[in-house]
């Protein structure tokens, strides 16, 4: 059974790095003084957010600038589509696609992030995780038992299972409040402020297991480092 | 609009000062859910006696002891609501609905500051509370944080949203949280005509209002849905 450690992605290095539109503005600001060491492989988008000087800088440094004007899909969705292609083209072995941002700011954009996670399931089998502030989110597919390794030491206190798009018949183990073939649904039961079951400090936490019949949104806190 | 009567809930998120004063001055009842009191306390430093909430509820795992002591000493009602199955926000609304009844108030809307940012599961919990609110009251419960506003539109009626106040930002959105929604709209740039909104299929984000004659003003946005549908919109920076 393949195990998935949600917070493993905070440890290793990225094989491909991309910015979706205005993400380039944030990268540019953060890396002031050493920008050449932090060049993305590509920047995509309809370019309504990236600042002209930032776009010019990365163009001049030979980053791939890929205008993706499709108005029906978000910059994030299009960025993932390119990422999946690149992974195939370069024949890379990848475990996870990690996204910084997407869980804060304009409220409809938070919702759009979730919608992208649904689309991602049709684009790739790779988990697509989203991290912002001290929150982490990933959409768990229906039809398989997920094993989440939550024993990396990076886990914060809270975790959550949210049936974003439709009711989910759910069974879990390893949580303080487990579900036993119960329906999670807005207006009925949504699991927030959950946490991990007590464990023998020497033994370490057992994986959280989750099965669901519809895509189910797992989120968790990340310990401040 | 001077006759617009509201009650106000403050949640455990930084308070947007630009909205705080206009809401506070209009509100007939003002409440903090647990850690919301921390934010109120900090924001009103120097003039705290002028901004005392009518009550503070919660399991009190967020409110700081000195802040709880302060508001207790000022005779704000401190209502411990330890039920672990419901959030502080849900319990705050339950008390608010009771108070509105008990005081026989005519209220148009319950306005909430906070709830759309911070810890991600808490954002989801806010949306869940909006579902519960529909069973607790017919009053709209709106949530505002930063420059976003959200409200859950009930199924089974045609909603008329007046978006001509001049305070509207550029974007708006309809999101079928919880289940697919058969939706019809007018007044939007991208309208829906008896279409299903559903995650993984079609979700309306980065929408906007239809072009209109600048002299005429915007027509109301109309929405009908067969399941609760989350409307959100941008607020113009003041």
PDB file of C-alpha atoms in Angstrom, chain B residues 1-184:
ATOM      1  CA  UNK B   1     -29.882  52.658   4.168  1.00  0.00           C
ATOM      2  CA  UNK B   2     -29.817  54.462   7.549  1.00  0.00           C
ATOM      3  CA  UNK B   3     -32.681  52.190   8.416  1.00  0.00           C
ATOM      4  CA  UNK B   4     -30.597  49.063   7.761  1.00  0.00           C
ATOM      5  CA  UNK B   5     -30.681  47.160  11.033  1.00  0.00           C
ATOM      6  CA  UNK B   6     -27.973  44.674  11.830  1.00  0.00           C
ATOM      7  CA  UNK B   7     -26.471  42.575  14.564  1.00  0.00           C
ATOM      8  CA  UNK B   8     -22.746  42.012  14.621  1.00  0.00           C
ATOM      9  CA  UNK B   9     -20.508  39.019  15.364  1.00  0.00           C
ATOM     10  CA  UNK B  10     -16.739  39.309  15.706  1.00  0.00           C
ATOM     11  CA  UNK B  11     -14.728  36.148  15.047  1.00  0.00           C
ATOM     12  CA  UNK B  12     -11.135  35.269  15.890  1.00  0.00           C
ATOM     13  CA  UNK B  13      -9.450  37.024  12.969  1.00  0.00           C
ATOM     14  CA  UNK B  14      -7.823  40.447  12.589  1.00  0.00           C
ATOM     15  CA  UNK B  15     -10.582  43.051  12.452  1.00  0.00           C
ATOM     16  CA  UNK B  16     -10.825  45.158   9.318  1.00  0.00           C
ATOM     17  CA  UNK B  17     -10.966  48.624  10.804  1.00  0.00           C
ATOM     18  CA  UNK B  18     -12.552  50.091   7.690  1.00  0.00           C
ATOM     19  CA  UNK B  19     -15.725  48.081   8.303  1.00  0.00           C
ATOM     20  CA  UNK B  20     -15.606  47.894  12.063  1.00  0.00           C
ATOM     21  CA  UNK B  21     -16.773  51.388  12.920  1.00  0.00           C
ATOM     22  CA  UNK B  22     -19.657  51.599  10.491  1.00  0.00           C
ATOM     23  CA  UNK B  23     -20.881  48.136  11.526  1.00  0.00           C
ATOM     24  CA  UNK B  24     -20.438  48.708  15.245  1.00  0.00           C
ATOM     25  CA  UNK B  25     -22.325  51.985  15.167  1.00  0.00           C
ATOM     26  CA  UNK B  26     -25.231  50.420  13.253  1.00  0.00           C
ATOM     27  CA  UNK B  27     -25.446  47.164  15.205  1.00  0.00           C
ATOM     28  CA  UNK B  28     -28.234  46.607  17.718  1.00  0.00           C
ATOM     29  CA  UNK B  29     -26.441  43.665  19.332  1.00  0.00           C
ATOM     30  CA  UNK B  30     -22.689  43.124  19.227  1.00  0.00           C
ATOM     31  CA  UNK B  31     -21.015  39.869  20.176  1.00  0.00           C
ATOM     32  CA  UNK B  32     -17.601  38.236  20.132  1.00  0.00           C
ATOM     33  CA  UNK B  33     -17.050  34.540  19.578  1.00  0.00           C
ATOM     34  CA  UNK B  34     -14.194  33.545  21.917  1.00  0.00           C
ATOM     35  CA  UNK B  35     -10.921  34.916  20.477  1.00  0.00           C
ATOM     36  CA  UNK B  36     -12.808  37.625  18.624  1.00  0.00           C
ATOM     37  CA  UNK B  37     -12.662  39.443  21.957  1.00  0.00           C
ATOM     38  CA  UNK B  38      -8.856  39.526  21.746  1.00  0.00           C
ATOM     39  CA  UNK B  39      -9.029  41.365  18.446  1.00  0.00           C
ATOM     40  CA  UNK B  40     -11.696  43.775  19.708  1.00  0.00           C
ATOM     41  CA  UNK B  41      -9.625  44.496  22.824  1.00  0.00           C
ATOM     42  CA  UNK B  42      -6.501  45.285  20.796  1.00  0.00           C
ATOM     43  CA  UNK B  43      -8.285  47.347  18.165  1.00  0.00           C
ATOM     44  CA  UNK B  44     -10.037  49.562  20.707  1.00  0.00           C
ATOM     45  CA  UNK B  45      -7.052  50.307  22.927  1.00  0.00           C
ATOM     46  CA  UNK B  46      -7.481  53.663  24.637  1.00  0.00           C
ATOM     47  CA  UNK B  47     -11.253  53.727  24.344  1.00  0.00           C
ATOM     48  CA  UNK B  48     -12.320  50.212  25.235  1.00  0.00           C
ATOM     49  CA  UNK B  49     -15.285  51.336  27.366  1.00  0.00           C
ATOM     50  CA  UNK B  50     -16.886  52.725  24.218  1.00  0.00           C
ATOM     51  CA  UNK B  51     -16.714  49.338  22.516  1.00  0.00           C
ATOM     52  CA  UNK B  52     -18.061  46.791  24.946  1.00  0.00           C
ATOM     53  CA  UNK B  53     -19.725  43.751  23.374  1.00  0.00           C
ATOM     54  CA  UNK B  54     -23.140  42.691  24.632  1.00  0.00           C
ATOM     55  CA  UNK B  55     -21.826  39.172  25.105  1.00  0.00           C
ATOM     56  CA  UNK B  56     -18.824  36.961  24.528  1.00  0.00           C
ATOM     57  CA  UNK B  57     -19.396  33.256  24.083  1.00  0.00           C
ATOM     58  CA  UNK B  58     -17.223  30.234  23.435  1.00  0.00           C
ATOM     59  CA  UNK B  59     -15.352  27.388  25.022  1.00  0.00           C
ATOM     60  CA  UNK B  60     -12.819  30.098  25.925  1.00  0.00           C
ATOM     61  CA  UNK B  61      -9.767  28.284  24.632  1.00  0.00           C
ATOM     62  CA  UNK B  62      -8.779  31.333  22.570  1.00  0.00           C
ATOM     63  CA  UNK B  63      -9.703  34.407  24.625  1.00  0.00           C
ATOM     64  CA  UNK B  64      -6.772  35.608  26.737  1.00  0.00           C
ATOM     65  CA  UNK B  65      -7.379  35.508  30.507  1.00  0.00           C
ATOM     66  CA  UNK B  66      -6.692  39.217  31.002  1.00  0.00           C
ATOM     67  CA  UNK B  67      -9.099  40.089  28.212  1.00  0.00           C
ATOM     68  CA  UNK B  68     -11.814  37.834  29.592  1.00  0.00           C
ATOM     69  CA  UNK B  69     -11.268  39.421  33.008  1.00  0.00           C
ATOM     70  CA  UNK B  70     -11.504  42.915  31.528  1.00  0.00           C
ATOM     71  CA  UNK B  71     -14.829  42.367  29.795  1.00  0.00           C
ATOM     72  CA  UNK B  72     -16.221  40.447  32.784  1.00  0.00           C
ATOM     73  CA  UNK B  73     -15.355  43.378  35.022  1.00  0.00           C
ATOM     74  CA  UNK B  74     -17.129  45.712  32.584  1.00  0.00           C
ATOM     75  CA  UNK B  75     -20.273  43.595  32.928  1.00  0.00           C
ATOM     76  CA  UNK B  76     -20.330  42.115  29.434  1.00  0.00           C
ATOM     77  CA  UNK B  77     -22.238  38.853  29.476  1.00  0.00           C
ATOM     78  CA  UNK B  78     -19.712  36.026  29.416  1.00  0.00           C
ATOM     79  CA  UNK B  79     -21.418  32.870  28.211  1.00  0.00           C
ATOM     80  CA  UNK B  80     -19.443  29.671  28.313  1.00  0.00           C
ATOM     81  CA  UNK B  81     -20.689  27.393  25.534  1.00  0.00           C
ATOM     82  CA  UNK B  82     -18.620  24.226  25.835  1.00  0.00           C
ATOM     83  CA  UNK B  83     -20.432  22.037  23.275  1.00  0.00           C
ATOM     84  CA  UNK B  84     -17.656  20.377  21.332  1.00  0.00           C
ATOM     85  CA  UNK B  85     -19.801  19.465  18.353  1.00  0.00           C
ATOM     86  CA  UNK B  86     -20.607  23.062  17.420  1.00  0.00           C
ATOM     87  CA  UNK B  87     -18.182  25.877  16.713  1.00  0.00           C
ATOM     88  CA  UNK B  88     -18.038  29.084  18.730  1.00  0.00           C
ATOM     89  CA  UNK B  89     -19.453  30.889  15.699  1.00  0.00           C
ATOM     90  CA  UNK B  90     -22.479  28.601  15.461  1.00  0.00           C
ATOM     91  CA  UNK B  91     -23.142  28.973  19.176  1.00  0.00           C
ATOM     92  CA  UNK B  92     -22.744  32.746  18.950  1.00  0.00           C
ATOM     93  CA  UNK B  93     -25.390  32.859  16.249  1.00  0.00           C
ATOM     94  CA  UNK B  94     -27.732  30.681  18.297  1.00  0.00           C
ATOM     95  CA  UNK B  95     -27.479  33.154  21.177  1.00  0.00           C
ATOM     96  CA  UNK B  96     -27.897  36.082  18.772  1.00  0.00           C
ATOM     97  CA  UNK B  97     -31.108  34.629  17.341  1.00  0.00           C
ATOM     98  CA  UNK B  98     -32.453  34.160  20.881  1.00  0.00           C
ATOM     99  CA  UNK B  99     -31.536  37.696  21.894  1.00  0.00           C
ATOM    100  CA  UNK B 100     -33.190  39.161  18.808  1.00  0.00           C
ATOM    101  CA  UNK B 101     -36.372  37.301  19.738  1.00  0.00           C
ATOM    102  CA  UNK B 102     -36.164  38.143  23.431  1.00  0.00           C
ATOM    103  CA  UNK B 103     -35.648  41.846  22.719  1.00  0.00           C
ATOM    104  CA  UNK B 104     -38.274  41.758  19.941  1.00  0.00           C
ATOM    105  CA  UNK B 105     -35.889  43.488  17.535  1.00  0.00           C
ATOM    106  CA  UNK B 106     -36.490  44.073  13.839  1.00  0.00           C
ATOM    107  CA  UNK B 107     -33.253  43.003  12.199  1.00  0.00           C
ATOM    108  CA  UNK B 108     -32.345  42.809   8.502  1.00  0.00           C
ATOM    109  CA  UNK B 109     -28.996  41.012   8.576  1.00  0.00           C
ATOM    110  CA  UNK B 110     -26.505  39.423  10.926  1.00  0.00           C
ATOM    111  CA  UNK B 111     -23.049  40.620   9.901  1.00  0.00           C
ATOM    112  CA  UNK B 112     -19.907  38.685  10.831  1.00  0.00           C
ATOM    113  CA  UNK B 113     -16.377  40.087  10.792  1.00  0.00           C
ATOM    114  CA  UNK B 114     -13.727  37.438  10.181  1.00  0.00           C
ATOM    115  CA  UNK B 115     -14.100  33.809   9.158  1.00  0.00           C
ATOM    116  CA  UNK B 116     -12.758  33.901   5.604  1.00  0.00           C
ATOM    117  CA  UNK B 117      -9.059  33.769   6.362  1.00  0.00           C
ATOM    118  CA  UNK B 118      -6.464  32.139   8.591  1.00  0.00           C
ATOM    119  CA  UNK B 119      -6.528  28.466   9.520  1.00  0.00           C
ATOM    120  CA  UNK B 120      -7.999  26.662   6.539  1.00  0.00           C
ATOM    121  CA  UNK B 121     -10.304  24.313   8.443  1.00  0.00           C
ATOM    122  CA  UNK B 122     -11.756  27.328  10.212  1.00  0.00           C
ATOM    123  CA  UNK B 123     -12.665  28.855   6.847  1.00  0.00           C
ATOM    124  CA  UNK B 124     -14.489  25.621   6.038  1.00  0.00           C
ATOM    125  CA  UNK B 125     -16.101  25.696   9.495  1.00  0.00           C
ATOM    126  CA  UNK B 126     -17.413  29.201   8.756  1.00  0.00           C
ATOM    127  CA  UNK B 127     -19.138  27.893   5.648  1.00  0.00           C
ATOM    128  CA  UNK B 128     -20.587  24.985   7.664  1.00  0.00           C
ATOM    129  CA  UNK B 129     -21.957  27.486  10.192  1.00  0.00           C
ATOM    130  CA  UNK B 130     -23.729  29.311   7.352  1.00  0.00           C
ATOM    131  CA  UNK B 131     -25.514  26.055   6.539  1.00  0.00           C
ATOM    132  CA  UNK B 132     -26.566  25.633  10.165  1.00  0.00           C
ATOM    133  CA  UNK B 133     -27.645  29.257  10.312  1.00  0.00           C
ATOM    134  CA  UNK B 134     -30.283  28.611   7.674  1.00  0.00           C
ATOM    135  CA  UNK B 135     -31.994  26.232  10.090  1.00  0.00           C
ATOM    136  CA  UNK B 136     -31.678  28.691  12.980  1.00  0.00           C
ATOM    137  CA  UNK B 137     -33.021  31.850  11.370  1.00  0.00           C
ATOM    138  CA  UNK B 138     -34.476  33.341   8.185  1.00  0.00           C
ATOM    139  CA  UNK B 139     -32.175  36.325   8.526  1.00  0.00           C
ATOM    140  CA  UNK B 140     -29.260  36.459   6.079  1.00  0.00           C
ATOM    141  CA  UNK B 141     -25.941  35.832   7.802  1.00  0.00           C
ATOM    142  CA  UNK B 142     -23.131  37.523   5.897  1.00  0.00           C
ATOM    143  CA  UNK B 143     -19.427  37.131   6.520  1.00  0.00           C
ATOM    144  CA  UNK B 144     -16.865  39.814   5.718  1.00  0.00           C
ATOM    145  CA  UNK B 145     -13.097  39.679   5.928  1.00  0.00           C
ATOM    146  CA  UNK B 146     -10.457  41.655   4.106  1.00  0.00           C
ATOM    147  CA  UNK B 147     -12.206  42.654   0.900  1.00  0.00           C
ATOM    148  CA  UNK B 148     -14.406  39.571   0.545  1.00  0.00           C
ATOM    149  CA  UNK B 149     -18.037  39.087   1.497  1.00  0.00           C
ATOM    150  CA  UNK B 150     -19.804  35.743   1.532  1.00  0.00           C
ATOM    151  CA  UNK B 151     -23.407  34.706   2.091  1.00  0.00           C
ATOM    152  CA  UNK B 152     -25.174  31.393   1.578  1.00  0.00           C
ATOM    153  CA  UNK B 153     -28.191  31.692  -0.729  1.00  0.00           C
ATOM    154  CA  UNK B 154     -31.068  29.411   0.211  1.00  0.00           C
ATOM    155  CA  UNK B 155     -32.617  27.048  -2.234  1.00  0.00           C
ATOM    156  CA  UNK B 156     -36.144  27.463  -3.457  1.00  0.00           C
ATOM    157  CA  UNK B 157     -36.455  31.206  -3.888  1.00  0.00           C
ATOM    158  CA  UNK B 158     -35.277  33.848  -6.318  1.00  0.00           C
ATOM    159  CA  UNK B 159     -32.660  36.035  -4.709  1.00  0.00           C
ATOM    160  CA  UNK B 160     -32.372  39.688  -5.737  1.00  0.00           C
ATOM    161  CA  UNK B 161     -28.987  41.063  -4.860  1.00  0.00           C
ATOM    162  CA  UNK B 162     -28.694  44.832  -4.997  1.00  0.00           C
ATOM    163  CA  UNK B 163     -25.169  45.430  -6.245  1.00  0.00           C
ATOM    164  CA  UNK B 164     -25.562  49.116  -6.967  1.00  0.00           C
ATOM    165  CA  UNK B 165     -24.425  50.620  -3.663  1.00  0.00           C
ATOM    166  CA  UNK B 166     -21.105  51.819  -5.059  1.00  0.00           C
ATOM    167  CA  UNK B 167     -19.242  49.667  -2.522  1.00  0.00           C
ATOM    168  CA  UNK B 168     -18.971  46.633  -4.790  1.00  0.00           C
ATOM    169  CA  UNK B 169     -15.561  45.503  -5.956  1.00  0.00           C
ATOM    170  CA  UNK B 170     -14.990  43.995  -9.362  1.00  0.00           C
ATOM    171  CA  UNK B 171     -15.407  40.289  -8.785  1.00  0.00           C
ATOM    172  CA  UNK B 172     -18.196  38.004  -7.727  1.00  0.00           C
ATOM    173  CA  UNK B 173     -18.647  34.266  -7.496  1.00  0.00           C
ATOM    174  CA  UNK B 174     -21.150  31.423  -7.062  1.00  0.00           C
ATOM    175  CA  UNK B 175     -19.769  28.255  -5.501  1.00  0.00           C
ATOM    176  CA  UNK B 176     -21.805  25.058  -4.973  1.00  0.00           C
ATOM    177  CA  UNK B 177     -20.295  24.115  -1.637  1.00  0.00           C
ATOM    178  CA  UNK B 178     -21.689  20.856  -0.373  1.00  0.00           C
ATOM    179  CA  UNK B 179     -23.556  19.645  -3.421  1.00  0.00           C
ATOM    180  CA  UNK B 180     -24.281  20.409  -7.092  1.00  0.00           C
ATOM    181  CA  UNK B 181     -26.686  23.325  -7.635  1.00  0.00           C
ATOM    182  CA  UNK B 182     -29.063  23.773 -10.546  1.00  0.00           C
ATOM    183  CA  UNK B 183     -28.649  27.488 -11.067  1.00  0.00           C
ATOM    184  CA  UNK B 184     -30.099  30.353 -13.067  1.00  0.00           C
TER     185      UNK B 184
END
